């Protein structure tokens, strides 16, 4: 359900959607047929920023026509203010446009928040990045060649543990019985550990949601509090992120686009807005908005959330082997910009939504969202990334 872009785990969400769809009435029309007029809202003077708004708007329109998403949103922020652009609809039944203050499930962008909370504990000397996971979770990571005595906390954060991803092995039938049921993270970890590691710890890079479930468990073991409570106390409340949640329930609070999935080419859209976030946990359960994600990324890169030593650790990357030059730090990835330099951020997928966010060290942030997934095409992901790059590639030095 939470997947890195084009990863096999998307098949799980698709299988779930197919099963849910059997019990749901199909929604009317296709995404392309329900595109509404584009809306724009801005608090920044046009002369104060050099973002190519016309190209960004064209990409959002492409997402909601050619690519087939019902709705799309981009929020861009720099020192002069913020600009929100939307296209399409947030509800295919009512044809209501995408709300400019929309909340949505951010999927694996949750990892940035989880990693930040963990690195704060590192700065407090309550967690050692290079200590074995066994120190904090004795006996938890064992079986079929997986060994917490050889895997460090850093390995978990950087996806170099070699641990199998539980999403590759979760049986869709178990979720389909009740998509609203709560999943225990320890059971999901145990499910992954029934399979051999992908490689020896530190010997490669492979995206694993299992690692971030374990990071959440480390936070809870060290602090005695749920990982969500620590994220709220350490990040959400200090930054006054009023549109950000570590949810327990199945609803998306506040104004939000409905989340949709397409179980097959040409098939009617299915509304999958309500689903238990527990299958994502510390790896992908959170809900936020463009405003709040941008504020978080800006504060993070300015050093407001981490001490210099921990921020350097977070931004020390290794190659993921991707042709686009993507590299992964500790819960934060970097990608090159076409005009030079890097942006820092993360991607996210959860049932009903695909998201991307990034920021530059000179003070630009952007978040983009579409309300379709799974069942979206690679073109949707490509255009979503193109929108993010356009939003971050200004004329500023």
Short mmCIF file of C-alpha atoms in Angstrom, two decimals:
data_model
loop_
_atom_site.label_atom_id
_atom_site.label_comp_id
_atom_site.label_asym_id
_atom_site.label_seq_id
_atom_site.Cartn_x
_atom_site.Cartn_y
_atom_site.Cartn_z
CA UNK A 1 0.00 0.00 0.00
CA UNK A 2 2.89 2.30 0.66
CA UNK A 3 5.26 1.87 -2.21
CA UNK A 4 8.34 3.48 -3.59
CA UNK A 5 7.69 4.62 -7.14
CA UNK A 6 7.11 1.70 -9.52
CA UNK A 7 7.86 -0.86 -6.81
CA UNK A 8 6.11 -4.25 -6.83
CA UNK A 9 4.23 -3.49 -3.63
CA UNK A 10 1.74 -1.52 -5.71
CA UNK A 11 0.35 -4.87 -6.82
CA UNK A 12 -0.85 -5.48 -3.29
CA UNK A 13 -2.88 -2.29 -3.26
CA UNK A 14 -4.28 -3.15 -6.67
CA UNK A 15 -5.36 -6.60 -5.49
CA UNK A 16 -7.04 -4.99 -2.51
CA UNK A 17 -8.83 -2.53 -4.74
CA UNK A 18 -10.12 -5.33 -6.97
CA UNK A 19 -11.60 -7.09 -3.98
CA UNK A 20 -13.09 -3.96 -2.47
CA UNK A 21 -14.52 -3.07 -5.86
CA UNK A 22 -16.60 -6.22 -5.91
CA UNK A 23 -18.55 -4.86 -2.97
CA UNK A 24 -18.77 -1.23 -4.10
CA UNK A 25 -20.85 0.57 -6.66
CA UNK A 26 -18.77 1.96 -9.50
CA UNK A 27 -18.31 5.70 -9.59
CA UNK A 28 -19.58 7.51 -12.65
CA UNK A 29 -17.36 8.40 -15.54
CA UNK A 30 -13.63 8.38 -15.99
CA UNK A 31 -11.09 10.74 -14.50
CA UNK A 32 -10.52 12.48 -17.80
CA UNK A 33 -14.23 13.04 -18.24
CA UNK A 34 -14.63 14.66 -14.84
CA UNK A 35 -11.95 17.33 -15.07
CA UNK A 36 -13.16 20.68 -13.76
CA UNK A 37 -11.84 24.16 -14.37
CA UNK A 38 -8.40 24.98 -13.03
CA UNK A 39 -8.16 27.20 -9.97
CA UNK A 40 -5.26 29.24 -8.64
CA UNK A 41 -4.68 30.91 -5.30
CA UNK A 42 -1.58 32.85 -4.37
CA UNK A 43 -0.16 34.91 -1.55
CA UNK A 44 3.05 35.72 -3.41
CA UNK A 45 3.61 38.63 -5.75
CA UNK A 46 4.28 37.34 -9.26
CA UNK A 47 7.26 39.64 -9.54
CA UNK A 48 8.80 38.13 -6.44
CA UNK A 49 9.24 34.60 -7.76
CA UNK A 50 10.43 33.03 -10.99
CA UNK A 51 8.55 29.73 -10.85
CA UNK A 52 7.13 28.92 -14.28
CA UNK A 53 3.49 28.87 -13.22
CA UNK A 54 2.18 28.39 -16.73
CA UNK A 55 4.22 25.22 -17.22
CA UNK A 56 3.30 23.99 -13.75
CA UNK A 57 -0.37 24.59 -14.46
CA UNK A 58 -0.08 22.78 -17.79
CA UNK A 59 1.44 19.76 -16.05
CA UNK A 60 -1.41 19.68 -13.51
CA UNK A 61 -3.90 19.86 -16.35
CA UNK A 62 -2.10 17.00 -18.10
CA UNK A 63 -2.32 14.93 -14.91
CA UNK A 64 -6.10 15.38 -14.85
CA UNK A 65 -6.70 14.79 -18.56
CA UNK A 66 -4.13 12.70 -20.43
CA UNK A 67 -2.94 10.83 -17.31
CA UNK A 68 -6.47 10.25 -16.00
CA UNK A 69 -6.32 11.47 -12.40
CA UNK A 70 -9.51 13.11 -11.10
CA UNK A 71 -7.68 15.96 -9.35
CA UNK A 72 -4.24 17.44 -8.78
CA UNK A 73 -2.70 20.07 -6.53
CA UNK A 74 0.65 21.82 -6.29
CA UNK A 75 1.73 24.17 -3.51
CA UNK A 76 4.94 26.13 -3.99
CA UNK A 77 6.61 28.18 -1.27
CA UNK A 78 9.64 30.45 -1.13
CA UNK A 79 10.72 33.49 0.88
CA UNK A 80 8.08 35.63 -0.83
CA UNK A 81 5.07 33.48 0.06
CA UNK A 82 3.15 30.53 -1.30
CA UNK A 83 1.18 29.69 -4.41
CA UNK A 84 -1.45 26.96 -4.74
CA UNK A 85 -2.55 25.63 -8.10
CA UNK A 86 -5.15 22.95 -8.67
CA UNK A 87 -6.74 21.12 -11.56
CA UNK A 88 -9.64 18.71 -11.85
CA UNK A 89 -12.03 17.57 -9.16
CA UNK A 90 -11.77 16.27 -5.64
CA UNK A 91 -15.06 14.39 -5.87
CA UNK A 92 -16.18 12.74 -9.10
CA UNK A 93 -19.78 12.45 -7.92
CA UNK A 94 -20.34 16.08 -6.93
CA UNK A 95 -17.77 17.50 -9.38
CA UNK A 96 -16.46 19.71 -6.57
CA UNK A 97 -13.03 21.13 -7.46
CA UNK A 98 -9.92 20.26 -5.47
CA UNK A 99 -9.86 22.44 -2.34
CA UNK A 100 -6.78 24.66 -2.09
CA UNK A 101 -6.31 23.67 1.59
CA UNK A 102 -6.67 19.95 0.92
CA UNK A 103 -5.40 17.29 3.30
CA UNK A 104 -4.37 13.92 1.87
CA UNK A 105 -2.58 10.71 2.80
CA UNK A 106 1.15 11.25 2.27
CA UNK A 107 2.21 7.58 2.31
CA UNK A 108 5.96 7.13 2.47
CA UNK A 109 6.60 10.82 3.04
CA UNK A 110 5.83 9.73 6.62
CA UNK A 111 9.37 8.35 6.68
CA UNK A 112 10.79 11.89 6.79
CA UNK A 113 8.87 12.57 10.00
CA UNK A 114 9.72 9.19 11.56
CA UNK A 115 13.41 9.58 10.74
CA UNK A 116 13.47 13.12 12.16
CA UNK A 117 11.98 11.96 15.46
CA UNK A 118 14.53 9.13 15.65
CA UNK A 119 17.43 11.47 14.85
CA UNK A 120 16.32 13.81 17.62
CA UNK A 121 16.74 10.86 19.98
CA UNK A 122 20.21 10.35 18.50
CA UNK A 123 21.00 13.99 19.31
CA UNK A 124 19.80 13.38 22.86
CA UNK A 125 22.15 10.37 23.05
CA UNK A 126 19.26 8.03 23.68
CA UNK A 127 19.82 6.14 20.44
CA UNK A 128 23.09 5.24 18.70
CA UNK A 129 22.83 5.15 14.90
CA UNK A 130 25.46 2.45 14.62
CA UNK A 131 24.17 0.28 17.44
CA UNK A 132 22.56 -3.03 16.50
CA UNK A 133 18.78 -3.12 16.44
CA UNK A 134 19.08 -5.93 18.98
CA UNK A 135 20.07 -3.38 21.64
CA UNK A 136 16.64 -1.72 21.45
CA UNK A 137 14.45 -4.59 20.26
CA UNK A 138 16.02 -7.74 21.72
CA UNK A 139 14.98 -10.90 19.93
CA UNK A 140 12.58 -9.13 17.55
CA UNK A 141 14.62 -9.35 14.34
CA UNK A 142 15.43 -13.02 14.03
CA UNK A 143 14.69 -15.84 11.64
CA UNK A 144 15.45 -17.10 8.13
CA UNK A 145 18.82 -15.37 8.08
CA UNK A 146 17.54 -12.03 9.39
CA UNK A 147 19.50 -11.00 12.49
CA UNK A 148 19.05 -7.80 14.48
CA UNK A 149 22.50 -8.28 15.97
CA UNK A 150 24.03 -7.52 12.56
CA UNK A 151 21.59 -4.79 11.47
CA UNK A 152 22.09 -1.26 12.78
CA UNK A 153 19.61 1.56 13.27
CA UNK A 154 21.34 3.37 10.39
CA UNK A 155 20.69 0.38 8.13
CA UNK A 156 16.97 0.62 8.90
CA UNK A 157 16.82 4.34 8.15
CA UNK A 158 18.78 4.10 4.90
CA UNK A 159 17.16 0.94 3.47
CA UNK A 160 20.46 -0.94 3.61
CA UNK A 161 19.35 -3.58 6.13
CA UNK A 162 18.48 -6.19 3.52
CA UNK A 163 15.25 -6.92 5.38
CA UNK A 164 12.41 -8.17 3.18
CA UNK A 165 9.56 -5.71 2.69
CA UNK A 166 6.40 -6.97 4.40
CA UNK A 167 4.32 -5.47 1.58
CA UNK A 168 5.81 -8.04 -0.77
CA UNK A 169 4.33 -10.82 1.36
CA UNK A 170 1.11 -9.50 2.88
CA UNK A 171 -1.81 -11.53 1.58
CA UNK A 172 -4.47 -9.25 0.09
CA UNK A 173 -7.18 -11.60 1.33
CA UNK A 174 -6.24 -10.75 4.91
CA UNK A 175 -6.92 -7.06 4.31
CA UNK A 176 -9.95 -7.63 2.13
CA UNK A 177 -11.73 -9.36 4.99
CA UNK A 178 -12.02 -5.87 6.49
CA UNK A 179 -10.13 -2.92 4.96
CA UNK A 180 -10.79 -0.95 8.13
CA UNK A 181 -9.20 -3.48 10.50
CA UNK A 182 -6.18 -2.41 12.55
CA UNK A 183 -2.87 -4.19 11.87
CA UNK A 184 -0.25 -4.77 14.56
CA UNK A 185 3.22 -3.66 13.41
CA UNK A 186 4.89 -6.56 15.19
CA UNK A 187 2.77 -9.00 13.24
CA UNK A 188 3.66 -7.27 9.97
CA UNK A 189 7.37 -7.41 10.88
CA UNK A 190 7.08 -11.08 11.82
CA UNK A 191 5.45 -11.74 8.45
CA UNK A 192 8.43 -10.19 6.66
CA UNK A 193 10.91 -12.14 8.76
CA UNK A 194 9.44 -15.42 7.53
CA UNK A 195 11.46 -14.74 4.38
CA UNK A 196 15.24 -14.56 3.83
CA UNK A 197 17.03 -11.21 3.57
CA UNK A 198 17.55 -9.56 0.19
CA UNK A 199 21.27 -9.15 0.96
CA UNK A 200 23.63 -9.01 3.93
CA UNK A 201 23.27 -5.86 6.09
CA UNK A 202 25.03 -2.94 4.45
CA UNK A 203 25.80 -4.84 1.24
CA UNK A 204 23.22 -3.09 -0.95
CA UNK A 205 20.23 -0.79 -1.13
CA UNK A 206 16.63 -2.00 -1.29
CA UNK A 207 13.53 -0.11 -0.21
CA UNK A 208 11.96 -1.80 2.81
CA UNK A 209 8.90 -0.60 4.70
CA UNK A 210 9.70 -3.25 7.30
CA UNK A 211 12.71 -1.23 8.40
CA UNK A 212 10.56 1.80 9.18
CA UNK A 213 8.05 -0.23 11.18
CA UNK A 214 11.06 -1.23 13.27
CA UNK A 215 12.22 2.40 13.54
CA UNK A 216 8.79 3.23 14.97
CA UNK A 217 9.18 0.37 17.44
CA UNK A 218 12.63 1.66 18.47
CA UNK A 219 11.14 5.11 19.15
CA UNK A 220 8.45 3.55 21.29
CA UNK A 221 10.88 1.34 23.21
CA UNK A 222 13.25 4.21 23.98
CA UNK A 223 10.64 6.83 24.90
CA UNK A 224 7.85 4.70 26.30
CA UNK A 225 5.38 6.54 24.06
CA UNK A 226 3.72 5.67 20.73
CA UNK A 227 5.75 6.84 17.75
CA UNK A 228 2.83 9.04 16.71
CA UNK A 229 2.84 10.84 20.05
CA UNK A 230 6.57 11.53 19.66
CA UNK A 231 6.07 12.90 16.13
CA UNK A 232 3.30 15.16 17.41
CA UNK A 233 5.32 16.44 20.37
CA UNK A 234 8.64 16.83 18.54
CA UNK A 235 7.52 18.04 15.10
CA UNK A 236 3.82 18.73 14.59
CA UNK A 237 3.23 20.90 17.66
CA UNK A 238 6.48 22.94 17.60
CA UNK A 239 5.98 23.78 13.91
CA UNK A 240 2.23 24.33 14.38
CA UNK A 241 1.36 21.92 11.59
CA UNK A 242 -2.39 22.20 12.05
CA UNK A 243 -3.18 20.07 9.00
CA UNK A 244 -0.90 17.13 9.84
CA UNK A 245 -1.97 13.96 11.64
CA UNK A 246 -0.72 10.57 12.68
CA UNK A 247 -4.22 9.13 12.38
CA UNK A 248 -5.82 6.36 14.36
CA UNK A 249 -9.14 6.39 12.54
CA UNK A 250 -9.97 5.66 8.93
CA UNK A 251 -11.18 9.11 7.84
CA UNK A 252 -9.21 12.04 6.39
CA UNK A 253 -9.97 15.10 8.59
CA UNK A 254 -10.77 18.51 7.14
CA UNK A 255 -11.22 19.44 3.48
CA UNK A 256 -9.82 16.73 1.25
CA UNK A 257 -10.18 15.19 -2.19
CA UNK A 258 -11.65 11.72 -2.23
CA UNK A 259 -9.01 9.09 -2.91
CA UNK A 260 -9.60 6.89 -5.96
CA UNK A 261 -8.20 3.74 -7.49
CA UNK A 262 -8.64 2.22 -10.92
CA UNK A 263 -8.68 -1.59 -10.80
CA UNK A 264 -8.07 -2.02 -14.52
CA UNK A 265 -7.60 -0.11 -17.75
CA UNK A 266 -10.85 1.59 -18.62
CA UNK A 267 -12.52 0.36 -15.41
CA UNK A 268 -14.66 2.77 -13.37
CA UNK A 269 -12.95 4.56 -10.50
CA UNK A 270 -13.40 3.23 -6.97
CA UNK A 271 -13.52 5.43 -3.88
CA UNK A 272 -10.91 4.13 -1.42
CA UNK A 273 -10.73 7.18 0.85
CA UNK A 274 -11.56 5.27 4.03
CA UNK A 275 -8.97 2.67 4.94
CA UNK A 276 -7.07 1.75 8.10
CA UNK A 277 -3.73 3.61 8.20
CA UNK A 278 -2.23 0.91 10.43
CA UNK A 279 -0.93 -1.09 7.48
CA UNK A 280 1.39 1.89 6.88
CA UNK A 281 2.34 2.63 10.47
CA UNK A 282 5.61 4.49 10.99
CA UNK A 283 6.43 3.76 7.34
CA UNK A 284 3.47 5.48 5.73
CA UNK A 285 0.35 6.27 7.76
CA UNK A 286 0.37 10.07 8.00
CA UNK A 287 -2.00 12.69 6.60
CA UNK A 288 -0.86 16.22 5.79
CA UNK A 289 -1.25 19.11 3.35
CA UNK A 290 0.93 20.98 0.88
CA UNK A 291 1.20 23.87 3.33
CA UNK A 292 2.38 21.70 6.21
CA UNK A 293 4.74 19.45 4.24
CA UNK A 294 6.43 22.53 2.79
CA UNK A 295 6.71 24.11 6.23
CA UNK A 296 8.19 20.90 7.62
CA UNK A 297 10.77 20.58 4.84
CA UNK A 298 11.77 24.22 5.14
CA UNK A 299 12.26 23.91 8.90
CA UNK A 300 14.16 20.65 8.49
CA UNK A 301 16.68 22.03 5.99
CA UNK A 302 17.11 25.25 8.00
CA UNK A 303 18.22 23.17 10.98
CA UNK A 304 15.20 23.94 13.16
CA UNK A 305 14.42 20.30 13.90
CA UNK A 306 17.83 18.64 14.10
CA UNK A 307 21.24 19.61 15.41
CA UNK A 308 23.94 20.08 12.75
CA UNK A 309 25.51 16.66 13.37
CA UNK A 310 22.24 14.78 12.98
CA UNK A 311 21.19 16.83 9.95
CA UNK A 312 24.51 15.97 8.30
CA UNK A 313 23.85 12.29 8.98
CA UNK A 314 20.38 12.60 7.48
CA UNK A 315 21.76 14.24 4.34
CA UNK A 316 24.65 11.81 3.86
CA UNK A 317 23.39 9.70 1.01
CA UNK A 318 24.17 6.58 -0.94
CA UNK A 319 23.12 5.79 -4.48
CA UNK A 320 19.91 3.87 -4.99
CA UNK A 321 21.09 2.68 -8.41
CA UNK A 322 18.43 4.79 -10.11
CA UNK A 323 19.25 6.24 -13.52
CA UNK A 324 17.88 9.64 -12.46
CA UNK A 325 20.66 10.11 -9.90
CA UNK A 326 18.45 9.63 -6.88
CA UNK A 327 20.33 9.02 -3.64
CA UNK A 328 18.97 8.15 -0.20
CA UNK A 329 20.04 9.50 3.17
CA UNK A 330 18.28 8.73 6.45
CA UNK A 331 14.59 9.08 5.62
CA UNK A 332 15.39 11.81 3.10
CA UNK A 333 16.33 11.44 -0.55
CA UNK A 334 18.08 13.79 -2.95
CA UNK A 335 17.55 14.23 -6.67
CA UNK A 336 19.42 16.46 -9.13
CA UNK A 337 17.72 19.48 -10.68
CA UNK A 338 18.15 20.05 -14.40
CA UNK A 339 19.61 23.52 -13.86
CA UNK A 340 22.11 22.24 -11.31
CA UNK A 341 21.98 21.52 -7.61
CA UNK A 342 19.75 19.13 -5.70
CA UNK A 343 16.40 19.03 -4.08
CA UNK A 344 15.66 17.05 -0.93
CA UNK A 345 12.41 15.29 -0.13
CA UNK A 346 10.48 12.07 -0.58
CA UNK A 347 7.72 10.41 -2.56
CA UNK A 348 4.61 8.81 -1.13
CA UNK A 349 1.84 6.44 -2.16
CA UNK A 350 -1.13 5.19 -0.22
CA UNK A 351 -4.50 3.91 -1.38
CA UNK A 352 -6.11 6.80 -3.23
CA UNK A 353 -3.18 9.20 -3.44
CA UNK A 354 0.25 9.72 -4.98
CA UNK A 355 2.42 12.52 -3.61
CA UNK A 356 5.88 14.04 -3.98
CA UNK A 357 7.59 16.81 -2.06
CA UNK A 358 10.95 18.51 -2.23
CA UNK A 359 12.93 21.49 -0.99
CA UNK A 360 16.18 23.24 -1.79
CA UNK A 361 18.71 24.56 0.70
CA UNK A 362 18.14 28.11 -0.57
CA UNK A 363 14.59 28.19 0.72
CA UNK A 364 12.20 26.78 -1.91
CA UNK A 365 9.67 24.04 -1.12
CA UNK A 366 6.99 22.33 -3.18
CA UNK A 367 4.46 19.54 -2.70
CA UNK A 368 2.38 17.94 -5.45
CA UNK A 369 -0.52 15.50 -5.17
CA UNK A 370 -2.95 13.53 -7.32
CA UNK A 371 -5.95 11.64 -5.95
CA UNK A 372 -5.49 8.42 -7.93
CA UNK A 373 -3.61 5.27 -6.98
CA UNK A 374 -3.18 2.45 -7.53
CA UNK A 375 -4.10 1.93 -11.14
CA UNK A 376 -2.27 5.02 -12.29
CA UNK A 377 0.25 4.91 -15.11
CA UNK A 378 3.98 5.53 -15.09
CA UNK A 379 3.12 8.69 -17.03
CA UNK A 380 1.31 9.99 -13.94
CA UNK A 381 4.43 9.52 -11.83
CA UNK A 382 6.60 11.10 -14.52
CA UNK A 383 4.36 14.15 -14.81
CA UNK A 384 4.05 14.45 -11.04
CA UNK A 385 7.85 14.56 -10.78
CA UNK A 386 8.04 17.01 -13.70
CA UNK A 387 5.62 19.26 -11.81
CA UNK A 388 7.78 19.09 -8.68
CA UNK A 389 10.95 19.86 -10.63
CA UNK A 390 9.22 22.78 -12.36
CA UNK A 391 8.09 24.15 -9.00
CA UNK A 392 11.62 23.97 -7.59
CA UNK A 393 13.60 25.03 -10.67
CA UNK A 394 13.42 28.81 -10.41
CA UNK A 395 15.88 31.42 -11.51
CA UNK A 396 17.17 31.83 -7.97
CA UNK A 397 20.81 30.99 -7.35
#
